[in-house]
Coordinates of C-alpha atoms in Angstrom, one line a residue:
E1 CA -5.7 -22.8 28.4
I2 CA -7.2 -23.6 24.9
E3 CA -9.4 -20.5 25.1
T4 CA -6.3 -18.3 25.9
S5 CA -4.3 -19.5 22.9
D6 CA -7.3 -19.3 20.7
K7 CA -7.4 -15.5 21.3
I8 CA -3.7 -15.0 20.5
C9 CA -3.9 -14.6 16.7
N10 CA -0.3 -14.8 15.5
T11 CA 3.2 -15.4 16.9
S12 CA 5.8 -12.9 18.2
D13 CA 8.3 -13.8 15.4
D14 CA 9.6 -10.5 13.9
A15 CA 7.1 -8.4 16.0
V16 CA 7.6 -4.9 17.4
A17 CA 8.8 -5.0 21.0
G18 CA 7.0 -3.1 23.9
S19 CA 3.6 -3.1 22.2
L20 CA 0.6 -5.3 21.6
I21 CA -2.7 -4.9 19.9
V22 CA -5.9 -6.1 21.6
K23 CA -9.5 -6.2 20.6
F24 CA -11.9 -5.6 23.5
G25 CA -15.4 -7.1 23.6
E26 CA -18.3 -4.7 23.1
E27 CA -19.2 -4.9 26.7
A28 CA -15.9 -3.4 27.8
I29 CA -16.1 -0.3 25.5
P30 CA -18.3 2.0 27.7
S31 CA -15.9 1.7 30.6
L32 CA -12.9 2.2 28.4
E33 CA -14.4 5.3 26.7
Q34 CA -15.5 6.8 30.0
N35 CA -11.9 6.4 31.2
A36 CA -10.6 8.0 28.0
L37 CA -12.9 11.0 28.5
N38 CA -11.7 11.4 32.1
A39 CA -8.1 11.3 31.0
A40 CA -8.8 13.9 28.2
K41 CA -10.3 16.2 30.8
T42 CA -7.2 16.2 32.8
R43 CA -5.0 16.2 29.7
S44 CA -3.3 13.0 30.7
A45 CA -2.6 9.9 28.7
L46 CA -5.0 7.0 29.0
T47 CA -3.1 4.1 30.6
R48 CA -5.9 2.0 32.2
S49 CA -9.2 0.6 31.1
G50 CA -11.4 1.1 34.1
I51 CA -12.0 -2.6 34.2
E52 CA -10.5 -4.2 37.3
S53 CA -9.4 -7.5 35.8
V54 CA -7.8 -5.8 32.8
D55 CA -6.2 -3.1 34.9
D56 CA -4.5 -5.6 37.2
I57 CA -2.6 -6.9 34.2
L58 CA -1.9 -3.4 32.8
N59 CA -0.4 -2.5 36.2
D60 CA 1.8 -5.6 36.2
L61 CA 3.0 -4.8 32.7
H62 CA 3.5 -1.1 33.6
V63 CA 1.5 -0.1 30.6
T64 CA 2.4 3.5 29.7
S65 CA -0.2 4.0 26.9
L66 CA -3.5 2.6 25.9
E67 CA -5.1 4.1 22.8
R68 CA -7.5 3.4 20.1
V69 CA -5.8 2.0 17.0
F70 CA -8.2 4.0 14.8
P71 CA -8.7 7.5 16.2
E72 CA -12.1 9.1 16.6
A73 CA -13.2 9.6 13.0
G74 CA -15.6 12.6 13.1
E75 CA -18.2 12.2 10.3
H76 CA -17.0 8.6 9.7
E77 CA -17.2 7.5 13.4
A78 CA -20.6 5.8 12.9
R79 CA -19.3 3.6 10.1
T80 CA -16.1 3.0 12.1
R81 CA -18.1 1.7 15.0
A82 CA -20.4 -0.3 12.8
A83 CA -17.3 -2.1 11.4
G84 CA -16.1 -2.8 15.0
L85 CA -12.9 -0.9 14.4
H86 CA -13.4 1.2 17.6
R87 CA -12.7 -1.9 19.6
W88 CA -9.1 -2.2 18.6
Y89 CA -6.6 -0.7 21.1
V90 CA -2.8 -0.6 21.1
L91 CA -0.8 -1.0 24.4
G92 CA 2.6 0.4 25.0
F93 CA 5.0 -0.8 27.7
A94 CA 8.7 -1.4 28.3
S95 CA 10.5 -3.2 25.4
E96 CA 12.1 -5.6 27.9
E97 CA 8.7 -7.2 28.7
D98 CA 8.3 -10.7 27.4
L99 CA 5.8 -10.3 24.6
D100 CA 4.5 -13.9 24.7
K101 CA 3.9 -13.8 28.5
A102 CA 2.1 -10.4 28.2
A103 CA -0.1 -11.7 25.4
E104 CA -0.9 -14.9 27.4
R105 CA -2.0 -12.8 30.4
L106 CA -4.1 -10.4 28.3
A107 CA -5.8 -13.3 26.5
G108 CA -6.8 -14.7 29.9
V109 CA -9.2 -11.8 30.5
A110 CA -12.9 -12.2 29.5
E111 CA -13.2 -8.6 28.2
I112 CA -10.4 -9.1 25.6
S113 CA -11.4 -11.1 22.5
K114 CA -8.2 -11.0 20.5
V115 CA -4.5 -10.3 21.0
Q116 CA -2.3 -9.6 17.9
F117 CA 1.4 -9.1 17.7
R118 CA 2.7 -6.2 15.5
T119 CA 4.4 -8.3 12.8
R120 CA 6.7 -6.2 10.6
L121 CA 6.0 -5.7 6.9
Y122 CA 8.5 -5.6 4.0
R123 CA 8.6 -3.7 0.7
A124 CA 8.3 -6.0 -2.4
S125 CA 11.6 -4.8 -4.0
D126 CA 15.3 -5.0 -3.3
C127 CA 15.1 -1.2 -3.0
K128 CA 18.2 -0.7 -5.1
T129 CA 17.9 2.4 -7.3
Y130 CA 19.8 3.1 -10.6
P131 CA 19.8 6.8 -11.4
F132 CA 18.7 7.5 -15.0
Q133 CA 21.3 8.9 -17.4
A134 CA 20.3 10.1 -20.8
T135 CA 22.6 8.7 -23.4
A136 CA 23.4 9.9 -26.9
N137 CA 22.9 6.3 -28.1
G138 CA 19.7 7.3 -29.8
Q139 CA 20.0 5.2 -33.0
T140 CA 19.2 1.9 -31.2
R141 CA 16.4 3.5 -29.2
A142 CA 13.1 2.3 -30.5
L143 CA 10.9 5.2 -31.7
V144 CA 7.9 5.5 -29.4
T145 CA 4.7 6.8 -30.9
A146 CA 2.7 8.7 -28.3
D147 CA 1.2 12.1 -28.3
F148 CA 3.0 13.0 -25.0
N149 CA 6.2 15.1 -25.0
D150 CA 7.9 13.6 -21.9
P151 CA 11.4 13.0 -23.1
N152 CA 12.2 9.8 -21.3
L153 CA 9.0 8.0 -22.3
F154 CA 11.5 6.5 -24.9
W155 CA 13.0 4.4 -22.1
Q156 CA 9.7 3.3 -20.5
W157 CA 9.5 -0.1 -22.4
H158 CA 7.0 -1.2 -19.8
Y159 CA 4.4 1.2 -21.3
I160 CA 5.4 0.8 -25.0
N161 CA 7.7 -2.0 -25.9
N162 CA 9.1 -2.0 -29.4
A163 CA 11.7 -4.7 -28.8
D164 CA 14.3 -2.0 -28.2
Q165 CA 17.7 -3.7 -28.3
A166 CA 19.2 -1.1 -26.0
V167 CA 16.8 -2.3 -23.3
A168 CA 17.6 -6.0 -23.9
T169 CA 18.6 -8.0 -26.9
T170 CA 15.8 -10.4 -25.9
S171 CA 13.1 -7.7 -25.8
V172 CA 9.7 -8.7 -27.2
A173 CA 7.5 -6.2 -28.9
G174 CA 4.3 -5.8 -27.0
A175 CA 5.7 -6.9 -23.6
D176 CA 4.2 -3.9 -22.0
I177 CA 0.8 -2.7 -20.7
N178 CA -0.7 -1.5 -24.1
V179 CA -1.2 1.9 -22.6
A180 CA -0.7 4.0 -25.8
D181 CA -4.1 2.9 -27.1
A182 CA -5.8 3.6 -23.8
W183 CA -4.3 7.1 -23.7
K184 CA -6.3 7.9 -26.8
L185 CA -9.5 7.4 -24.7
T186 CA -8.5 8.8 -21.4
A187 CA -5.3 9.5 -19.4
G188 CA -6.8 10.1 -16.0
N189 CA -9.4 12.0 -13.9
P190 CA -8.7 14.0 -10.7
E191 CA -11.7 12.5 -9.1
V192 CA -9.9 9.1 -8.9
I193 CA -7.7 9.1 -5.8
V194 CA -5.0 6.4 -5.5
A195 CA -3.6 5.8 -2.0
I196 CA 0.1 5.0 -2.2
V197 CA 0.6 2.9 1.0
D198 CA 4.4 2.8 1.0
E199 CA 7.4 5.1 1.8
G200 CA 6.5 8.7 1.7
V201 CA 5.8 10.2 -1.8
K202 CA 8.0 13.2 -2.6
Y203 CA 5.1 15.6 -3.2
T204 CA 7.5 18.4 -4.3
H205 CA 8.9 16.3 -7.2
P206 CA 8.5 18.3 -10.4
D207 CA 6.9 15.4 -12.1
L208 CA 4.5 14.5 -9.3
A209 CA 3.5 17.8 -7.6
A210 CA 0.6 18.6 -10.0
N211 CA -1.0 15.2 -9.4
M212 CA -0.8 15.1 -5.6
W213 CA -4.0 14.8 -3.7
I214 CA -4.6 17.9 -1.6
N215 CA -6.7 17.3 1.6
P216 CA -9.6 19.8 1.6
N217 CA -9.9 19.4 5.4
P218 CA -6.6 18.8 7.2
S219 CA -7.5 17.5 10.6
P220 CA -6.4 18.4 14.2
E221 CA -5.5 14.8 15.1
Y222 CA -2.8 15.1 12.4
K223 CA -1.8 18.6 13.6
N224 CA -3.5 20.0 10.5
Q225 CA -0.4 18.8 8.5
D226 CA -1.9 16.0 6.6
I227 CA -2.0 18.0 3.4
H228 CA -1.0 15.2 1.0
G229 CA -1.4 12.3 3.4
W230 CA 0.4 11.4 6.6
N231 CA 3.5 9.5 7.9
F232 CA 1.9 6.8 10.0
A233 CA 5.3 5.2 10.8
A234 CA 6.7 8.2 12.5
D235 CA 3.4 9.9 13.3
G236 CA 4.3 13.1 11.6
P237 CA 4.2 14.8 8.2
I238 CA 5.3 12.9 5.1
S239 CA 9.1 12.5 4.7
W240 CA 11.4 10.9 2.1
G241 CA 15.0 12.0 2.5
Q242 CA 16.1 10.2 5.7
K243 CA 18.8 7.5 6.1
G244 CA 17.0 4.2 5.3
D245 CA 14.6 5.8 2.8
S246 CA 15.1 4.4 -0.8
G247 CA 12.6 6.4 -2.9
H248 CA 10.4 3.3 -3.2
G249 CA 7.1 5.1 -2.6
T250 CA 8.0 7.9 -5.0
H251 CA 9.0 5.4 -7.7
V252 CA 5.7 3.6 -7.2
A253 CA 3.7 6.8 -7.3
G254 CA 5.4 7.9 -10.6
T255 CA 4.3 4.7 -12.3
V256 CA 0.7 5.4 -11.2
A257 CA 0.6 9.0 -12.1
A258 CA 3.7 11.0 -12.9
V259 CA 2.5 14.0 -14.8
N260 CA 2.2 13.4 -18.6
N261 CA 2.8 15.8 -21.4
N262 CA 4.6 18.4 -19.3
G263 CA 7.8 18.3 -21.3
I264 CA 9.9 16.8 -18.5
G265 CA 10.9 13.4 -17.2
V266 CA 8.7 10.4 -17.5
C267 CA 5.0 9.4 -18.0
G268 CA 2.7 7.9 -15.5
V269 CA 0.0 5.3 -16.5
A270 CA -2.8 7.6 -15.3
G271 CA -0.9 10.9 -15.2
G272 CA -3.3 12.9 -17.4
T273 CA -2.5 14.9 -20.6
G274 CA -0.8 17.9 -19.0
K275 CA -4.0 19.8 -18.4
G276 CA -4.4 19.0 -14.7
D277 CA -6.4 15.9 -15.5
G278 CA -4.3 13.2 -13.9
V279 CA -5.5 10.9 -11.2
R280 CA -4.6 12.1 -7.6
L281 CA -1.9 10.5 -5.5
M282 CA -2.4 10.3 -1.7
S283 CA 0.7 9.4 0.4
C284 CA -0.1 7.0 3.2
Q285 CA 3.4 6.4 4.6
I286 CA 4.1 3.2 6.4
F287 CA 7.9 3.0 5.9
S288 CA 10.0 5.9 7.2
G289 CA 13.8 5.9 7.4
D290 CA 14.7 2.9 9.5
L291 CA 11.1 2.5 10.8
T292 CA 9.6 -0.6 9.2
G293 CA 5.8 -0.8 8.7
D294 CA 3.8 -3.2 10.8
A295 CA 0.2 -4.2 11.3
L296 CA -0.7 -1.2 13.4
V297 CA 0.9 1.4 11.0
S298 CA -0.5 -0.2 7.8
S299 CA -4.0 -0.6 9.2
R300 CA -4.1 3.1 10.2
A301 CA -2.9 4.1 6.8
V302 CA -5.6 1.9 5.1
K303 CA -8.3 3.4 7.3
Y304 CA -7.1 6.9 6.5
A305 CA -7.2 6.2 2.8
A306 CA -10.8 4.9 3.1
D307 CA -12.0 7.9 5.1
H308 CA -10.3 10.5 2.9
G309 CA -11.7 9.5 -0.5
A310 CA -9.3 7.0 -2.1
S311 CA -10.9 4.4 -4.3
I312 CA -7.7 2.4 -5.1
L313 CA -5.3 1.1 -2.5
Q314 CA -1.8 0.6 -4.0
C315 CA 0.3 -1.7 -1.8
S316 CA 3.8 -2.8 -2.9
W317 CA 4.6 -4.7 0.3
G318 CA 3.4 -7.5 2.4
I319 CA 4.1 -10.6 4.5
K320 CA 6.5 -13.0 2.8
A321 CA 5.1 -16.0 0.8
G322 CA 4.7 -19.2 2.8
I323 CA 4.1 -17.6 6.2
Y324 CA 0.3 -17.6 5.4
T325 CA -0.9 -20.4 3.2
S326 CA -4.6 -19.8 3.0
D327 CA -7.2 -17.0 3.3
N328 CA -8.5 -18.4 6.6
M329 CA -5.0 -18.3 8.0
F330 CA -4.7 -14.7 7.0
I331 CA -8.1 -13.7 8.6
K332 CA -7.3 -15.6 11.8
Q333 CA -3.7 -14.4 12.2
S334 CA -4.0 -10.8 10.9
P335 CA -7.6 -9.9 12.0
M336 CA -7.0 -6.2 12.4
D337 CA -5.3 -5.9 9.0
Y338 CA -8.1 -7.9 7.5
E339 CA -10.8 -5.7 9.1
A340 CA -9.1 -2.5 8.0
L341 CA -8.8 -3.7 4.4
Q342 CA -12.5 -4.9 4.4
Y343 CA -13.4 -1.4 5.7
F344 CA -11.6 0.1 2.7
A345 CA -13.3 -2.3 0.3
A346 CA -16.7 -1.3 1.6
Q347 CA -16.3 2.5 0.9
K348 CA -17.7 4.0 -2.2
N349 CA -15.4 6.9 -2.8
C350 CA -15.7 7.0 -6.6
E351 CA -18.9 7.6 -8.5
A352 CA -17.9 4.8 -11.0
L353 CA -17.3 2.1 -8.5
D354 CA -19.3 0.5 -5.6
G355 CA -16.4 -0.1 -3.3
G356 CA -12.7 0.2 -2.9
L357 CA -10.2 -1.7 -5.1
I358 CA -7.2 -3.3 -3.2
I359 CA -4.1 -4.1 -5.2
F360 CA -1.0 -5.8 -3.7
S361 CA 2.4 -7.0 -5.1
A362 CA 2.7 -10.8 -5.0
G363 CA 6.2 -10.7 -3.5
N364 CA 9.8 -11.5 -4.6
E365 CA 10.7 -14.8 -3.1
S366 CA 10.6 -16.8 -6.4
T367 CA 7.9 -18.9 -4.7
A368 CA 5.0 -20.8 -6.3
M369 CA 2.4 -18.8 -4.2
S370 CA 1.5 -15.2 -3.5
G371 CA 2.5 -13.5 -0.3
Y372 CA -0.3 -12.0 1.9
P373 CA -2.4 -9.9 2.1
A374 CA -2.0 -10.1 -1.8
G375 CA -3.1 -13.7 -1.9
Y376 CA -6.5 -13.0 -0.3
R377 CA -9.3 -13.9 -2.7
D378 CA -10.9 -10.4 -2.8
Y379 CA -7.6 -8.5 -3.5
I380 CA -5.6 -8.4 -6.7
S381 CA -2.1 -10.0 -6.5
V382 CA 0.4 -8.7 -9.1
T383 CA 3.3 -10.8 -10.4
S384 CA 6.2 -9.4 -12.5
F385 CA 7.5 -9.9 -16.0
S386 CA 10.6 -8.5 -17.8
P387 CA 11.1 -6.9 -21.3
D388 CA 11.5 -10.4 -22.7
Y389 CA 7.9 -11.2 -21.7
L390 CA 9.1 -13.9 -19.3
P391 CA 8.5 -13.9 -15.5
A392 CA 11.1 -11.9 -13.7
N393 CA 13.7 -14.1 -11.9
Y394 CA 12.5 -13.0 -8.4
T395 CA 8.7 -13.0 -8.8
N396 CA 6.3 -15.1 -6.9
Y397 CA 3.8 -16.9 -9.1
G398 CA 1.0 -19.5 -9.0
S399 CA -1.5 -19.9 -6.2
G400 CA -3.1 -16.7 -5.1
C401 CA -1.6 -14.6 -7.9
N402 CA -4.0 -12.9 -10.3
I403 CA -2.3 -10.8 -13.0
A404 CA 1.2 -10.1 -14.4
A405 CA 2.6 -6.6 -15.2
P406 CA 6.1 -5.3 -16.0
G407 CA 8.4 -5.2 -12.9
G408 CA 11.6 -5.4 -14.8
E409 CA 15.0 -6.9 -14.1
T410 CA 17.9 -4.5 -13.4
S411 CA 20.6 -7.2 -13.9
G412 CA 20.9 -10.3 -16.0
L413 CA 19.6 -8.8 -19.3
S414 CA 21.9 -7.1 -21.8
G415 CA 20.6 -3.6 -21.1
G416 CA 21.4 -3.8 -17.4
E417 CA 19.3 -1.5 -15.4
K418 CA 17.5 -0.3 -18.5
A419 CA 15.5 -3.5 -18.3
G420 CA 14.2 -2.3 -15.0
V421 CA 11.2 0.0 -14.6
L422 CA 11.9 3.8 -15.1
S423 CA 10.1 6.2 -12.8
T424 CA 10.4 9.1 -10.4
L425 CA 13.0 9.0 -7.6
C426 CA 14.0 11.2 -4.6
S427 CA 17.1 13.2 -5.5
E428 CA 17.9 13.2 -1.7
T429 CA 18.5 9.5 -1.7
S430 CA 19.7 8.8 -5.2
N431 CA 22.7 11.0 -5.8
G432 CA 20.7 13.9 -7.0
A433 CA 18.7 12.0 -9.6
D434 CA 15.0 12.8 -10.0
Y435 CA 14.5 9.6 -12.1
G436 CA 15.8 6.1 -12.1
Y437 CA 15.2 2.4 -12.4
M438 CA 14.1 -0.2 -9.9
Q439 CA 12.8 -3.8 -10.1
G440 CA 10.3 -5.9 -8.2
T441 CA 6.7 -7.0 -8.0
S442 CA 6.7 -3.6 -6.2
M443 CA 7.1 -2.0 -9.6
A444 CA 4.6 -4.3 -11.3
C445 CA 1.8 -3.5 -8.8
P446 CA 1.5 0.2 -9.7
H447 CA 1.1 -0.6 -13.4
V448 CA -2.1 -2.4 -12.4
S449 CA -3.2 0.3 -10.1
G450 CA -2.6 2.9 -12.9
V451 CA -4.6 0.8 -15.4
A452 CA -7.4 0.4 -12.9
A453 CA -7.3 4.2 -12.3
L454 CA -7.6 4.7 -16.1
G455 CA -10.6 2.3 -16.2
L456 CA -12.3 4.3 -13.5
S457 CA -11.5 7.6 -15.2
Y458 CA -13.0 6.3 -18.5
A459 CA -16.1 5.0 -16.6
L460 CA -16.6 8.4 -15.0
E461 CA -16.4 10.1 -18.4
K462 CA -19.0 7.7 -19.8
G463 CA -21.2 7.9 -16.7
K464 CA -21.0 4.2 -16.0
R465 CA -21.0 2.6 -12.5
Y466 CA -19.7 -0.9 -11.7
S467 CA -19.8 -3.2 -8.8
L468 CA -16.4 -4.1 -7.3
D469 CA -16.7 -7.7 -8.7
E470 CA -17.7 -6.5 -12.2
F471 CA -14.8 -4.0 -12.3
K472 CA -12.3 -6.6 -11.0
T473 CA -13.4 -9.1 -13.6
M474 CA -12.9 -6.6 -16.4
L475 CA -9.5 -5.7 -15.1
L476 CA -8.4 -9.3 -14.8
T477 CA -9.8 -10.5 -18.1
S478 CA -8.8 -7.6 -20.4
V479 CA -5.2 -8.9 -20.6
N480 CA -2.9 -10.5 -23.1
E481 CA -2.3 -14.2 -22.9
I482 CA 1.1 -14.9 -21.3
D483 CA 1.1 -18.6 -20.4
S484 CA 2.3 -19.7 -23.9
R485 CA 5.5 -17.8 -23.3
L486 CA 6.4 -20.1 -20.4
G487 CA 6.9 -23.2 -22.6
E488 CA 7.2 -26.6 -21.0
G489 CA 8.3 -26.1 -17.4

């Protein structure tokens, strides 16, 4: 009995029905793969493992699909297998089946080493959007000195904060990311690819299109349609205009790398100088319409990013604070997520960095600890402050959190939504507006991803190469002191 429950990693609370993830022992793989080859020859779906003890249960559960979580990876298959990722399979069966009983039975078989429920994931934002409206109220608008001609940089206090009273009467000069000085050195490099693991990024957006990653080798397993990434939630091309979409991924992407100096809209932290030199945005979609991301979808997206050249993983989502309270708990209860993230961290997709940098938002539960995976020691967890340089009222803080960045507050300050973060939006879901405000640690996180992308761009320019730890240390220590703003409390 103890052995069985030891194999079941997490609970069925808030899990996807009719599906389970299992990790097979190495000894079961030859039989499984032979069965898969036989099924492929007859063009039928794989539903059985070829192992009698396992198949007895698969029969009882009326399993209708059995497939590798991470598809055959071509040139990357050897490293996929070395990481053990080929041993993860996802089972599909009727949604009426009792998930706990199914997990219990599967865990009772020697050939299965782990059973994981598909826990749902959530965006780290309230997902409310406030369309941007230019106003004639220019005299209170602080003058922003930057060499870029994007007209609405004026309102991006989170880049250059001059204590603009129109944003908030409590605005503090310098409550920003100090990007104006950085832009004098570099504004991006197309060799740096940032994977936006989120809602789909609107790759036709006039302020994003030029900085979208273009896949040099779209692959048959994605119907050759993974041009700018893939929709892992719906298993199809990237989408952004469905009921349930909020523009969250497009907003996050704009903060990382909306095109700079193109005479329209807003700036992105690493959006270049208007000469095609911004960092590249890869859309790895895990939320789609009403489809919520989960462990399966996010792990596939992370693996795709690793295999297609991304060096920064931008993740404004997670498991709410308090569900996991330690790194060991995260590794034990989300083993597939952990293995996929570690696989990303091991890839060297940028000449300037020996590994992949993983950045998560800390979460919005106003709790004194980070959510996970953000809180894991090797990843960067981003908390949020407002134009007054104080923690945003929703932000998580404390244990597991690493760095603070502007996430804004769209209510509660005198400027209303102007105290939120201004970035790109999807006109299809925001009353025709291409730009607007949002708030959340979701909005803080891409500021850090953008700054990291600038750091890598500059390192490339200077011919420097850093270990992951060296680069993370530089990123986390080249910051302004903020604790004194918190007073006694």
